[in-house]
Amino acid sequence: MKSLKNNLVNAAVNNAISNKTVRYIAVKKLEEQIRESILNDQSLLFYEEKLDRYYFVSSVVRQVSKCLDRKFISKDVALRMVKVFMSDSFKINRKAHLTDIKYEYEKKYGEYPPKFLVLSPEKSCNLECVGCYASCSPGKSTHLDFELTRRIVKDAHDILGSRFITISGGEPLMYQSQGKTIIDIFDEFKDMFFLMYTNGTLINQKTAKKLATLGNVVPLISVEGYEQETDERRGEGVHKKIREALENLRAAGVPFGISVTATSKNYEILLTDEFYKYYFEEMGATHMWQFQLMPIGKGKDVMDLMITPKQRVELYKKWEYVARTLRYPMADFWNSSSLCTGCLAYGRWNGYFYIDFEGKITPCVFVPYYVDKIQDIYAKGGTLADALQSEFFKNGRRWQKDKGFAKTSHQGEYLMMPCSIRDNYENFRQNILTTDAKGTDKEAEDALKDEEYRKIMIQYDSELDLLTQKIFNRKYRKSLNPKAI
């Protein structure tokens, strides 16, 4: 019976992808089901929180459907991706759909495993962007060897039960080791889905066609705004190469997202409707992630590029408008905390952790401190799961639990200030960072000794708290769901 039901679901999905009329009806029905499922979830604390999730998820469905209509996504690629997404690992209800692997993890460690990890196998990059969080630049490659990269991915698959990995860098498409590239990882793990953050300049027609054949990779292309803003930070002629890459992806039928970092120089552009219409309507992006320049890596020396607390609140209001009025699937990892119940770092359930190009295991891409290297853990006979057991990581998860981030019934005011290091810096220094934790680079080490840096971070958080409390009280607190308490 279960096999018959799965076959019927697969047939319906295939029909919706292949037939525009059927797809229109299916999208309408799916939106209704998404709305009913999310709004009836009694575990979520606020009605407005539910609406945030509904608008984002339904907007993804709408945008993908639009791209199918315009043939920006090919039917074959869409069908291959659906096959990956229909696996157990992508089901929403973690208790009802946990695999045996995840039960075994919970039995051994007393908590559920993270859903995914971010892996940067290559540090080298063909660009040298101002304020790069990873301090990447052209030059000698620093990378994980292929067999080590493969083992990390296999551990995520076999031990964490994950079917989703984000690949970052450096520039992932520059990765070469033992005669292999990052494409070989995608090809081997066909039942896993990969998001790949890339500057896009190396996506030629051949690479785009290969990604289409694989059908389990979505590139996220980094921009700073339009041509002027992108070239100013990333180098002359970069935006033109990005447009060529997007054309190659559309021609091959590969969906792609846009990644943009908000800075003091481009935030005004991010407040305009035209910016989103350009990338979603003209360029054909399926989704967009916004970041905020963090004062780590090269960013520590360009703190004037950070957006102010007031600018961040303006961007929060714009995110709400883009999601609910323009209906584009854009999210900001700081301002869109309601989509994922707070901080996702430190390897929490449904969350993630990060391994960089030297094997350093950090709680988050934007928390540049580590205790262990994956090479050392493997040398001692450990596994990827052991990477999450340091006191540093456990402190982070305790903080998340105290704030309710590790469960859906969270303390609502932290929806607006979820980041452990950006929004709660003093607490990070006092209660999370351990004495055995080291900086991933000299800039991170220097930040720990710089009292002026510490004062700036604390002052930022204090100002942000005053501003975001007003939004929390006006929007979320008034929509409290008493059954979730």
mmCIF file of C-alpha atoms in Angstrom, residues 23 66 95 166 178 186 210 213 217 253 277 280 294 342 349 373 436 441 464 484:
data_model
loop_
_atom_site.group_PDB
_atom_site.id
_atom_site.type_symbol
_atom_site.label_atom_id
_atom_site.label_comp_id
_atom_site.label_asym_id
_atom_site.label_seq_id
_atom_site.Cartn_x
_atom_site.Cartn_y
_atom_site.Cartn_z
ATOM 1 C CA ARG A 23 1.068 22.620 -12.583
ATOM 2 C CA LYS A 66 7.375 30.537 -12.787
ATOM 3 C CA LYS A 95 9.962 12.960 15.078
ATOM 4 C CA THR A 166 26.203 23.396 1.568
ATOM 5 C CA GLN A 178 44.013 13.853 -6.336
ATOM 6 C CA PHE A 186 28.215 15.726 -6.339
ATOM 7 C CA LYS A 210 27.169 18.953 -16.122
ATOM 8 C CA THR A 213 22.966 16.173 -15.802
ATOM 9 C CA VAL A 217 23.138 20.926 -7.161
ATOM 10 C CA GLY A 253 17.770 24.410 -17.221
ATOM 11 C CA LYS A 277 12.417 42.287 -9.538
ATOM 12 C CA PHE A 280 13.761 37.221 -9.720
ATOM 13 C CA MET A 294 30.419 40.351 9.639
ATOM 14 C CA GLY A 342 16.643 31.080 15.987
ATOM 15 C CA TRP A 349 18.926 19.603 15.700
ATOM 16 C CA LYS A 373 40.311 19.656 13.375
ATOM 17 C CA ASP A 436 40.800 25.911 24.439
ATOM 18 C CA ASP A 441 43.118 33.030 11.521
ATOM 19 C CA LEU A 464 19.892 46.705 18.160
ATOM 20 C CA ALA A 484 2.546 26.603 22.371
#
